[in-house]
Coordinates of C-alpha atoms (C1' of nucleotides) in Angstrom, one line a residue:
Chain A
M1 CA -16.9 34.7 -3.1
S2 CA -17.0 35.6 -6.0
S3 CA -18.8 33.2 -8.4
S4 CA -15.8 32.4 -11.2
F5 CA -17.0 30.4 -14.2
V6 CA -14.4 28.1 -15.8
K7 CA -16.4 25.6 -17.9
S8 CA -13.1 22.5 -18.3
A9 CA -12.9 23.1 -14.5
E10 CA -16.1 22.5 -13.4
R11 CA -16.6 19.7 -16.1
T12 CA -14.0 17.9 -14.9
L13 CA -15.0 18.3 -10.9
D14 CA -18.4 17.0 -12.0
V15 CA -17.0 14.5 -13.9
L16 CA -15.0 14.0 -10.7
H17 CA -17.9 14.2 -8.4
L18 CA -20.2 12.0 -10.8
L19 CA -17.5 8.7 -10.5
A20 CA -17.1 9.0 -7.5
S21 CA -20.4 9.0 -6.4
R22 CA -21.2 5.4 -8.1
L23 CA -19.4 2.0 -6.9
R24 CA -19.2 1.0 -10.6
P25 CA -17.7 3.3 -13.1
V26 CA -19.9 4.0 -15.8
P27 CA -20.3 4.1 -20.1
A28 CA -18.4 7.2 -21.2
S29 CA -22.2 8.0 -22.6
V30 CA -23.4 8.3 -19.0
V31 CA -20.6 10.8 -18.2
A32 CA -22.1 12.6 -20.7
Q33 CA -25.4 12.7 -19.8
E34 CA -25.2 13.0 -16.6
C35 CA -22.8 16.0 -16.7
G36 CA -24.6 17.6 -19.4
I37 CA -21.5 17.7 -21.4
P38 CA -21.3 17.2 -25.3
R39 CA -20.2 14.0 -26.5
S40 CA -16.5 14.6 -28.3
S41 CA -15.8 17.1 -25.5
T42 CA -16.6 14.2 -22.7
Y43 CA -13.3 12.3 -24.7
H44 CA -11.4 14.8 -24.4
L45 CA -11.9 15.2 -21.0
L46 CA -11.9 11.9 -20.1
N47 CA -9.1 11.4 -22.0
V48 CA -7.1 14.5 -20.2
L49 CA -8.2 12.4 -16.8
H50 CA -7.2 9.2 -17.6
E51 CA -3.4 10.2 -19.5
R52 CA -3.2 11.7 -15.4
G53 CA -4.5 8.8 -13.2
W54 CA -7.4 10.5 -12.3
V55 CA -9.6 8.1 -13.9
N56 CA -9.1 4.5 -15.1
H57 CA -10.6 3.3 -18.1
Y58 CA -11.9 -0.5 -18.5
E59 CA -11.6 -1.0 -21.9
A60 CA -13.2 -4.7 -21.3
E61 CA -16.3 -3.2 -20.1
H62 CA -16.4 0.3 -21.8
A63 CA -16.8 1.7 -18.2
W64 CA -14.7 4.6 -16.8
G65 CA -13.9 5.2 -13.4
L66 CA -11.6 7.0 -10.3
G67 CA -7.9 6.5 -10.6
V68 CA -5.6 6.4 -8.2
T69 CA -4.2 10.1 -8.5
A70 CA -7.3 11.1 -7.1
F71 CA -7.0 8.6 -4.3
E72 CA -3.4 10.0 -4.0
T73 CA -4.1 13.6 -3.8
G74 CA -7.6 12.5 -1.7
S75 CA -4.5 11.2 0.8
A76 CA -2.9 14.2 1.3
Y77 CA -5.7 16.8 2.6
L78 CA -5.1 15.7 6.2
R79 CA -1.2 15.5 6.1
S80 CA -2.0 20.0 5.5
E81 CA -3.1 19.9 8.8
P82 CA -7.0 21.8 7.8
L83 CA -8.8 21.6 11.0
Q84 CA -5.9 22.8 12.9
R85 CA -5.4 25.5 9.9
A86 CA -9.1 27.1 9.5
G87 CA -9.6 26.9 13.3
R88 CA -6.6 28.5 14.8
P89 CA -7.7 32.0 13.6
L90 CA -11.3 31.6 15.2
L91 CA -9.8 29.5 17.6
A92 CA -7.8 33.3 18.1
A93 CA -10.8 34.8 17.8
L94 CA -13.0 33.3 20.3
T95 CA -10.2 33.9 22.9
E96 CA -10.5 37.3 22.0
H97 CA -13.9 37.8 22.5
T98 CA -14.7 35.7 25.6
G99 CA -11.5 36.2 27.1
D100 CA -11.6 32.4 28.0
T101 CA -9.0 30.0 26.7
A102 CA -10.0 28.0 23.8
H103 CA -9.7 24.7 22.6
L104 CA -10.2 22.2 19.4
A105 CA -10.0 18.5 19.4
I106 CA -10.9 15.7 17.8
L107 CA -12.4 12.5 18.5
E108 CA -10.0 9.1 18.3
G109 CA -11.5 6.0 20.1
T110 CA -13.0 7.0 22.8
D111 CA -10.4 9.8 23.9
V112 CA -9.9 13.5 22.1
L113 CA -6.7 14.4 21.6
Y114 CA -6.4 18.1 21.7
I115 CA -5.0 19.7 18.5
D116 CA -5.1 23.3 18.9
K117 CA -4.9 25.7 21.8
E118 CA -5.3 29.3 22.0
E119 CA -4.1 30.8 25.5
S120 CA -6.6 33.1 27.3
R121 CA -4.5 36.1 28.3
T122 CA -5.9 36.6 31.3
A123 CA -6.6 33.1 32.7
P124 CA -3.4 31.0 31.4
R125 CA -2.5 27.6 32.3
L126 CA -5.5 26.5 32.5
V127 CA -5.7 22.2 31.7
T128 CA -4.6 21.1 28.7
E129 CA -1.7 20.9 26.2
I130 CA -1.7 20.3 22.4
G131 CA -1.4 16.6 22.0
V132 CA -2.8 15.4 25.2
R133 CA -5.4 12.7 25.3
L134 CA -8.4 12.5 27.9
P135 CA -11.4 10.6 28.3
A136 CA -13.6 12.0 25.8
H137 CA -16.8 11.9 28.2
L138 CA -15.6 13.7 30.8
T139 CA -14.9 16.7 28.7
A140 CA -17.1 18.9 27.3
V141 CA -15.4 18.7 23.7
G142 CA -15.5 15.1 24.1
R143 CA -19.0 15.1 25.0
A144 CA -19.8 17.9 22.0
I145 CA -18.4 15.4 19.2
L146 CA -20.4 12.4 20.8
S147 CA -23.4 14.0 20.8
R148 CA -23.5 14.3 17.2
L149 CA -23.3 9.9 17.0
S150 CA -25.6 7.3 17.2
P151 CA -26.6 5.8 20.7
A152 CA -25.7 2.8 18.5
Q153 CA -22.3 4.8 17.3
V154 CA -21.6 5.5 20.9
R155 CA -22.7 2.1 22.3
A156 CA -20.3 0.3 20.2
L157 CA -17.5 3.2 21.0
Y158 CA -17.6 1.7 24.3
A159 CA -16.5 -1.9 24.3
R160 CA -16.6 -2.4 28.5
P161 CA -19.8 -0.4 30.0
V162 CA -18.1 1.0 33.1
L163 CA -16.3 4.7 32.7
V164 CA -13.4 5.9 34.2
R165 CA -13.6 8.8 36.3
R166 CA -11.4 11.2 37.8
T167 CA -13.0 13.9 40.2
G168 CA -15.9 11.5 41.6
R169 CA -18.4 12.8 39.4
G170 CA -19.1 12.5 35.6
P171 CA -21.1 9.4 34.0
R172 CA -20.6 6.0 35.7
N173 CA -21.0 4.0 32.9
V174 CA -22.2 4.5 29.4
H175 CA -26.5 4.5 30.1
E176 CA -25.7 7.5 32.4
L177 CA -23.3 9.1 29.1
L178 CA -26.2 8.3 26.5
G179 CA -28.8 10.7 29.0
E180 CA -26.0 13.0 28.8
L181 CA -24.8 13.0 25.4
A182 CA -29.1 13.6 24.7
A183 CA -29.3 16.7 26.8
V184 CA -26.2 17.9 24.7
A185 CA -27.4 17.3 21.3
T186 CA -31.1 19.4 21.9
R187 CA -29.0 21.3 24.0
G188 CA -26.7 22.1 20.9
Y189 CA -23.4 22.9 23.1
A190 CA -21.4 20.8 25.8
V191 CA -21.0 22.0 29.5
E192 CA -18.9 20.3 32.1
E193 CA -17.8 21.4 35.2
G194 CA -15.5 19.6 37.5
T195 CA -15.6 16.1 35.7
T196 CA -11.9 16.6 34.2
T197 CA -10.4 19.3 37.0
V198 CA -12.1 20.7 40.1
G199 CA -12.9 24.2 40.2
I200 CA -12.6 24.0 36.0
C201 CA -15.4 24.5 33.5
C202 CA -15.3 24.2 30.2
I203 CA -18.2 25.1 27.3
A204 CA -18.2 22.5 23.5
A205 CA -19.8 22.9 20.7
P206 CA -19.6 20.5 17.9
V207 CA -17.9 21.0 14.3
I208 CA -20.3 19.1 11.8
G209 CA -19.1 17.8 9.0
H210 CA -20.9 17.8 5.4
D211 CA -21.1 14.8 5.5
G212 CA -23.0 15.3 8.5
L213 CA -20.5 13.5 11.0
P214 CA -18.7 15.6 14.1
A215 CA -15.3 16.7 12.5
A216 CA -13.7 18.2 15.9
S217 CA -15.3 20.3 18.8
V218 CA -13.9 23.3 19.8
G219 CA -14.5 24.8 23.6
I220 CA -13.3 27.1 26.0
T221 CA -12.4 27.1 29.8
F222 CA -12.7 29.2 32.9
V223 CA -12.5 29.2 36.0
A224 CA -15.9 27.7 37.3
A225 CA -16.8 30.0 40.0
Q226 CA -15.6 33.4 37.3
R227 CA -18.2 32.4 35.3
Q228 CA -22.2 31.9 36.0
G229 CA -25.7 31.6 34.3
D230 CA -25.8 34.2 31.4
Q231 CA -22.3 34.7 31.3
R232 CA -21.9 31.1 30.8
D233 CA -25.2 31.1 28.1
D234 CA -23.3 34.2 26.4
A235 CA -20.1 32.1 25.7
A236 CA -21.7 29.4 25.3
V237 CA -23.5 31.1 22.4
K238 CA -19.8 32.2 21.2
V239 CA -18.3 29.1 20.8
V240 CA -21.5 27.3 18.5
E241 CA -20.8 29.8 16.7
T242 CA -17.2 29.2 15.8
A243 CA -17.4 25.7 15.6
N244 CA -20.1 26.5 12.8
R245 CA -18.0 29.1 11.6
L246 CA -15.4 25.9 11.7
A247 CA -17.4 23.4 9.6
G248 CA -18.8 26.5 6.8
A249 CA -14.4 26.7 6.6
L250 CA -14.0 23.2 5.9
G251 CA -17.0 22.3 3.6
P252 CA -18.1 23.6 0.2
R253 CA -19.2 27.4 -0.7
R254 CA -21.8 25.9 -2.4
L255 CA -24.6 23.7 -1.4
T256 CA -25.2 21.2 -4.1
G257 CA -22.3 18.5 -3.0
Chain B
M1 CA -4.7 6.9 -26.7
S2 CA -4.9 9.9 -28.7
S3 CA -3.5 12.7 -26.4
S4 CA -6.6 15.3 -25.8
F5 CA -5.7 19.1 -24.7
V6 CA -8.5 20.5 -22.8
K7 CA -6.4 23.5 -20.8
S8 CA -8.5 23.8 -18.0
A9 CA -8.8 20.5 -17.2
E10 CA -5.3 20.2 -17.0
R11 CA -4.6 23.1 -15.1
T12 CA -7.5 21.6 -12.9
L13 CA -5.6 18.8 -12.2
D14 CA -1.9 20.8 -12.1
V15 CA -3.0 22.6 -9.4
L16 CA -4.7 19.9 -7.0
H17 CA -1.7 18.0 -7.9
L18 CA 0.8 20.9 -6.7
L19 CA -1.3 21.2 -3.8
A20 CA -1.6 17.6 -2.9
S21 CA 2.4 17.5 -3.2
R22 CA 3.3 20.5 -0.3
L23 CA 2.3 19.6 2.4
R24 CA 1.3 23.3 3.2
P25 CA -1.5 25.3 2.0
V26 CA 0.4 28.0 -0.7
P27 CA 0.0 31.1 -1.9
A28 CA -2.1 31.6 -5.0
S29 CA 0.8 33.8 -6.5
V30 CA 2.5 30.2 -6.3
V31 CA 0.5 28.2 -7.6
A32 CA 0.2 31.0 -10.4
Q33 CA 3.7 30.4 -10.9
E34 CA 4.4 26.5 -10.4
C35 CA 1.5 25.9 -12.8
G36 CA 2.4 28.0 -15.6
I37 CA -0.8 29.5 -15.3
P38 CA -1.8 33.7 -15.5
R39 CA -3.0 35.4 -12.3
S40 CA -5.8 36.5 -12.9
S41 CA -6.9 33.0 -14.7
T42 CA -4.8 31.2 -11.2
Y43 CA -7.5 33.3 -9.3
H44 CA -10.9 32.0 -11.6
L45 CA -9.6 28.6 -10.9
L46 CA -9.1 28.8 -7.1
N47 CA -12.4 30.1 -7.0
V48 CA -14.0 27.5 -8.5
L49 CA -11.9 24.8 -6.4
H50 CA -13.2 27.0 -3.9
E51 CA -16.6 26.7 -4.1
R52 CA -16.5 23.2 -4.5
G53 CA -14.5 22.9 -1.6
W54 CA -11.7 20.8 -3.8
V55 CA -9.6 23.4 -2.3
N56 CA -9.9 25.7 1.4
H57 CA -9.0 28.9 1.1
Y58 CA -7.2 30.0 4.7
E59 CA -7.5 33.8 4.4
A60 CA -5.2 34.5 7.5
E61 CA -2.1 33.0 6.2
H62 CA -3.5 34.3 2.2
A63 CA -2.5 30.3 0.9
W64 CA -4.7 27.9 -0.8
G65 CA -4.8 23.7 0.3
L66 CA -6.5 20.6 -0.9
G67 CA -10.3 20.9 0.7
V68 CA -12.2 18.0 1.9
T69 CA -14.2 17.0 -1.6
A70 CA -10.7 15.8 -2.9
F71 CA -10.2 13.7 0.5
E72 CA -13.7 12.3 -0.5
T73 CA -13.4 11.9 -3.9
G74 CA -10.5 10.3 -3.6
S75 CA -11.6 7.9 -1.0
A76 CA -14.0 6.8 -3.1
Y77 CA -11.7 5.2 -5.7
L78 CA -11.1 1.8 -3.8
R79 CA -15.0 0.9 -3.6
S80 CA -14.6 0.9 -7.4
E81 CA -12.1 -2.2 -6.8
P82 CA -9.7 -1.2 -9.1
L83 CA -8.0 -4.1 -9.2
Q84 CA -10.2 -6.6 -10.0
R85 CA -11.6 -4.5 -12.9
A86 CA -8.5 -3.9 -14.0
G87 CA -6.8 -7.7 -13.3
R88 CA -10.1 -9.7 -14.4
P89 CA -9.5 -9.4 -18.4
L90 CA -5.4 -9.8 -17.7
L91 CA -5.9 -13.2 -15.7
A92 CA -8.4 -14.2 -18.1
A93 CA -5.8 -13.8 -21.0
L94 CA -3.3 -15.2 -18.4
T95 CA -5.3 -18.1 -17.7
E96 CA -5.9 -18.5 -21.4
H97 CA -2.2 -18.9 -22.2
T98 CA -1.0 -20.1 -19.1
G99 CA -3.9 -23.2 -19.5
D100 CA -3.2 -22.6 -15.7
T101 CA -6.2 -21.0 -12.8
A102 CA -4.8 -17.6 -11.8
H103 CA -5.0 -14.9 -9.3
L104 CA -4.8 -11.4 -8.2
A105 CA -4.0 -11.6 -4.3
I106 CA -2.7 -8.4 -1.9
L107 CA -0.9 -8.4 1.3
E108 CA -2.8 -7.8 4.5
G109 CA -0.9 -7.6 7.4
T110 CA 1.5 -10.9 7.2
D111 CA -1.8 -12.6 5.3
V112 CA -2.0 -12.7 1.8
L113 CA -6.0 -12.1 0.0
Y114 CA -7.1 -13.6 -2.7
I115 CA -9.3 -11.0 -4.6
D116 CA -9.9 -11.9 -7.8
K117 CA -9.3 -15.6 -9.6
E118 CA -9.8 -17.2 -13.3
E119 CA -10.5 -21.5 -13.3
S120 CA -8.4 -23.5 -15.6
R121 CA -10.6 -25.0 -18.2
T122 CA -8.1 -28.0 -17.9
A123 CA -7.8 -28.7 -14.3
P124 CA -10.1 -27.0 -12.5
R125 CA -10.8 -26.5 -8.5
L126 CA -6.7 -26.6 -7.3
V127 CA -6.2 -24.5 -3.8
T128 CA -8.0 -21.4 -2.9
E129 CA -11.0 -19.4 -3.5
I130 CA -11.5 -15.2 -3.6
G131 CA -11.8 -14.1 -0.5
V132 CA -9.4 -16.7 0.9
R133 CA -6.7 -15.7 3.4
L134 CA -3.4 -17.6 4.1
P135 CA -0.1 -17.0 5.9
A136 CA 2.3 -14.6 3.4
H137 CA 5.6 -16.4 3.4
L138 CA 3.9 -19.7 2.6
T139 CA 2.6 -18.5 -1.0
A140 CA 4.3 -17.3 -3.9
V141 CA 2.0 -14.7 -4.3
G142 CA 2.8 -13.2 -0.9
R143 CA 6.4 -13.2 -1.3
A144 CA 6.3 -11.4 -4.6
I145 CA 4.3 -8.5 -3.1
L146 CA 6.5 -9.1 0.0
S147 CA 10.1 -9.1 -2.4
R148 CA 9.3 -5.4 -3.0
L149 CA 9.0 -4.6 0.3
S150 CA 12.6 -3.4 2.6
P151 CA 14.2 -6.4 4.6
A152 CA 13.1 -3.4 8.0
Q153 CA 9.9 -3.3 6.7
V154 CA 9.1 -7.2 6.6
R155 CA 10.8 -7.3 10.2
A156 CA 8.5 -4.5 10.7
L157 CA 5.5 -6.8 9.8
Y158 CA 6.3 -9.9 11.6
A159 CA 6.4 -9.2 15.4
R160 CA 7.4 -12.8 16.1
P161 CA 10.5 -14.2 13.8
V162 CA 8.7 -17.3 14.0
L163 CA 7.1 -18.4 11.3
V164 CA 4.0 -21.3 10.7
R165 CA 4.2 -24.2 7.9
R166 CA 1.9 -25.8 6.9
T167 CA 3.5 -29.0 5.1
G168 CA 7.0 -29.6 6.7
R169 CA 8.7 -27.2 4.2
G170 CA 9.1 -23.3 3.7
P171 CA 11.0 -19.8 5.5
R172 CA 11.6 -21.4 9.3
N173 CA 11.7 -17.7 10.9
V174 CA 12.3 -14.2 9.2
H175 CA 16.5 -14.4 8.4
E176 CA 15.6 -17.5 6.3
L177 CA 11.8 -16.0 4.8
L178 CA 14.5 -12.9 3.6
G179 CA 16.9 -15.0 1.6
E180 CA 14.3 -16.3 -0.2
L181 CA 12.7 -13.1 -1.0
A182 CA 16.0 -11.0 -1.8
A183 CA 15.5 -14.6 -4.3
V184 CA 12.7 -13.6 -5.5
A185 CA 13.2 -9.9 -5.7
T186 CA 16.6 -10.3 -8.5
R187 CA 14.5 -13.3 -9.6
G188 CA 11.5 -10.9 -10.6
Y189 CA 9.0 -13.5 -9.3
A190 CA 8.5 -15.6 -7.5
V191 CA 8.0 -19.6 -6.8
E192 CA 6.3 -21.6 -4.6
E193 CA 6.2 -25.8 -4.7
G194 CA 4.6 -27.8 -2.2
T195 CA 4.5 -25.2 0.8
T196 CA 0.5 -24.5 0.8
T197 CA -0.7 -27.6 -0.6
V198 CA 1.7 -31.2 -1.2
G199 CA 2.1 -31.3 -5.2
I200 CA 1.0 -27.9 -6.3
C201 CA 3.1 -24.9 -6.9
C202 CA 2.3 -21.8 -7.8
I203 CA 4.8 -18.7 -9.8
A204 CA 3.5 -15.0 -9.4
A205 CA 5.1 -11.6 -9.5
P206 CA 4.2 -7.9 -8.2
V207 CA 2.0 -5.9 -9.2
I208 CA 4.3 -2.6 -8.8
G209 CA 2.1 0.9 -8.1
H210 CA 3.6 4.0 -9.7
D211 CA 4.2 4.8 -6.0
G212 CA 7.3 1.9 -6.0
L213 CA 5.4 -0.2 -3.7
P214 CA 3.4 -3.9 -4.7
A215 CA 0.1 -3.0 -4.7
A216 CA -1.1 -7.1 -5.3
S217 CA 0.1 -9.3 -7.2
V218 CA -0.7 -12.0 -10.3
G219 CA -0.1 -15.4 -9.8
I220 CA -0.7 -18.9 -11.7
T221 CA -1.3 -22.6 -9.6
F222 CA -0.3 -25.7 -11.3
V223 CA 0.4 -29.4 -10.5
A224 CA 3.6 -29.5 -9.8
A225 CA 4.7 -32.7 -11.6
Q226 CA 3.0 -31.7 -14.7
R227 CA 5.4 -28.5 -15.0
Q228 CA 9.0 -28.4 -15.4
G229 CA 12.2 -26.5 -16.2
D230 CA 11.4 -24.4 -19.6
Q231 CA 7.6 -24.2 -19.2
R232 CA 7.9 -23.3 -15.9
D233 CA 10.3 -20.2 -17.3
D234 CA 7.8 -19.7 -20.2
A235 CA 4.9 -19.2 -18.0
A236 CA 6.9 -17.6 -15.7
V237 CA 7.3 -14.9 -18.3
K238 CA 4.0 -14.5 -18.9
V239 CA 3.0 -14.0 -15.3
V240 CA 4.9 -11.3 -15.3
E241 CA 4.1 -9.4 -18.1
T242 CA 0.7 -9.7 -16.6
A243 CA 1.3 -8.0 -13.2
N244 CA 2.9 -6.1 -15.4
R245 CA 0.4 -5.0 -17.9
L246 CA -2.0 -4.5 -14.6
A247 CA 0.5 -2.0 -13.2
G248 CA 0.5 -0.2 -16.0
A249 CA -3.5 0.2 -16.2
L250 CA -3.9 1.6 -13.0
G251 CA -1.4 3.7 -13.0
P252 CA -1.7 7.6 -15.1
R253 CA -1.0 6.9 -18.8
R254 CA 2.1 9.5 -18.8
L255 CA 5.4 9.8 -16.4
T256 CA 5.2 13.2 -15.2
G257 CA 3.4 12.4 -12.0
Chain C
dA1 C1' -25.0 -9.3 -46.4
dC2 C1' -27.3 -5.6 -43.8
dT3 C1' -28.6 -2.6 -40.4
dC4 C1' -28.7 -0.5 -35.7
dG5 C1' -26.6 0.8 -31.5
dG6 C1' -22.8 1.7 -29.1
dT7 C1' -17.9 3.1 -28.9
dG8 C1' -14.0 5.9 -29.6
dT9 C1' -11.6 9.2 -32.9
dC10 C1' -10.3 13.5 -35.4
dT11 C1' -10.8 17.9 -37.7
dC12 C1' -11.9 22.8 -38.1
dG13 C1' -14.8 26.8 -38.0
dC14 C1' -16.7 30.4 -34.7
dA15 C1' -18.8 31.8 -29.8
dT16 C1' -16.6 32.4 -25.9
dA17 C1' -13.9 31.2 -22.0
dC18 C1' -9.0 33.4 -21.1
dG19 C1' -6.0 37.2 -19.7
dA20 C1' -4.2 41.5 -19.6
dG21 C1' -4.2 45.0 -17.0
dA22 C1' -6.4 48.2 -13.8
dC23 C1' -8.4 48.8 -9.6
dG24 C1' -8.5 48.9 -4.4
dG25 C1' -7.4 46.8 0.2
dC26 C1' -4.1 45.9 3.5
dG27 C1' 0.4 45.4 5.8
dT28 C1' 4.9 46.6 6.5
dA29 C1' 9.1 49.6 6.1
dC30 C1' 11.3 54.1 6.4
Chain D
dG1 C1' 3.0 60.5 5.7
dT2 C1' 4.6 57.8 1.6
dA3 C1' 6.3 54.1 -0.8
dC4 C1' 5.8 49.5 -2.2
dG5 C1' 5.0 44.8 -2.1
dC6 C1' 1.2 41.2 -2.5
dC7 C1' -3.5 39.8 -2.3
dG8 C1' -7.9 39.8 -4.2
dT9 C1' -11.6 41.5 -8.1
dC10 C1' -13.4 42.8 -12.3
dT11 C1' -13.6 44.5 -17.1
dC12 C1' -14.0 43.7 -22.2
dG13 C1' -11.7 42.4 -26.5
dT14 C1' -9.9 38.5 -29.0
dA15 C1' -7.2 34.4 -29.7
dT16 C1' -8.7 30.2 -28.5
dG17 C1' -10.6 25.8 -26.6
dC18 C1' -14.7 23.3 -27.8
dG19 C1' -18.1 20.7 -30.1
dA20 C1' -20.7 19.5 -34.9
dG21 C1' -20.6 16.1 -37.2
dA22 C1' -18.1 12.7 -40.3
dC23 C1' -15.5 8.4 -39.4
dA24 C1' -14.4 4.2 -38.5
dC25 C1' -15.0 0.1 -35.7
dC26 C1' -17.3 -3.3 -33.3
dG27 C1' -21.1 -7.1 -31.7
dA28 C1' -25.6 -8.5 -32.0
dG29 C1' -30.5 -8.9 -33.9
dT30 C1' -32.8 -10.7 -38.5

DNA sequence: ACTCGGTGTCTCGCATACGAGACGGCGTAC
DNA sequence: GTACGCCGTCTCGTATGCGAGACACCGAGT
């Protein structure tokens, strides 16, 4: 929480951010100006970054750009499974508060992949396991993610406009799916009842990365008959909150970008 | 060149490097110890990194891992086209010294993609243009790259063991290709004569990233009849030098990783 | 030749960023 | 309960990292 202050560290990150935001390498003078760093300090800093491969120095064009080390470090991000890690305690809390099994899922192609779950104590073994893949359009978690893509993106995703069904319910084609997604988008969360498994209901909300794209979604699953009307609304609020909290945990603490 | 010294900047990079090198988030105490940073300074630093999303703080497990900003920044690396940028002046110098057209190429699947070129002044318009794709096994640039993959990797790359030919020369199958690649590996550079275009010869050397993998390759092209024996050897030395210099320009200046 | 504007290097004195250390909280062992 | 270990926060005096500024270089313009 406490806003610490470490000048050179901040400058380091500022420089990297600047270089990342320009698609072409920039001269040192621009770095100094844009980041508000004195000339000589800028060179001190660039040299350190250069030494370690975080920036490249293109002597011919007197310009500085990002280096491989930045790339390598960035690639390591995914290996730490940040979604699962940040999500796990939040899923646990969600299950705690609703009593239901909670899921974390991501989109892969037109499927959702369940990447984490917290079991309900009262009604275990409902549907999915970690690692399971289901058609996105049939699941609440899937629709929650799709609802934050543009219709054009959704259409591009579905090469064939006819959609599979499992229970005789659910959208038959991309057009129907888009209708449903629009409703999800305005409502803020997705509800699915009986399109995955008869008698089972899911509520899910998207986790929006600070780039504006849906990175994942959080959902809960319960026996449809056991939860109606207001009870579902209350649960939905908690699901949305959890999704937003997860989004918050993943982005930067402050809003500069 | 001059080894500048900016303590907090170096620490920042040390921390990021540490987090990237561990596949799991680590406690602050480990960061402090491994990077040799005093306890309180470590927190100062982690807070700054956290504020900007460069690291995530997983409170539940009291551990710190890389954040999305690291990922986003790393992704921007490729946008700056570092190979072309660092390569261009080196290609120009190579053409200057050999008189031949010089190319920079990368591997995409089983093809090579030519991403930059410097035209010979004496014998222009020999073969390829930027953006052209050719089967890797027929070109010197391709073989140079493949020669630095393991035989297993090469086999995995080629789903079908039968290879296309263009001029009635060149390896007929993966087995023959592997034989040729072994020769290339020991020689240090690849030579191709007449497998791409009759009468044309290419010499190429791989650009080895500091992760040990071939990132690209540098090659020259000339009319086969105009350059024999010693002349080719001399040119090959220059090609290898250029490739190594390019590798050097892309990696970190110092050897710690 | 001479200036001008832009790079990149290097030094050294002084403002200030850092770190010792104290504090509070939380979990775990016994 | 009590003691211990580890985590994260905060303060304040002082060792030291940083930045003004001088220097060298280079290419372009006149």
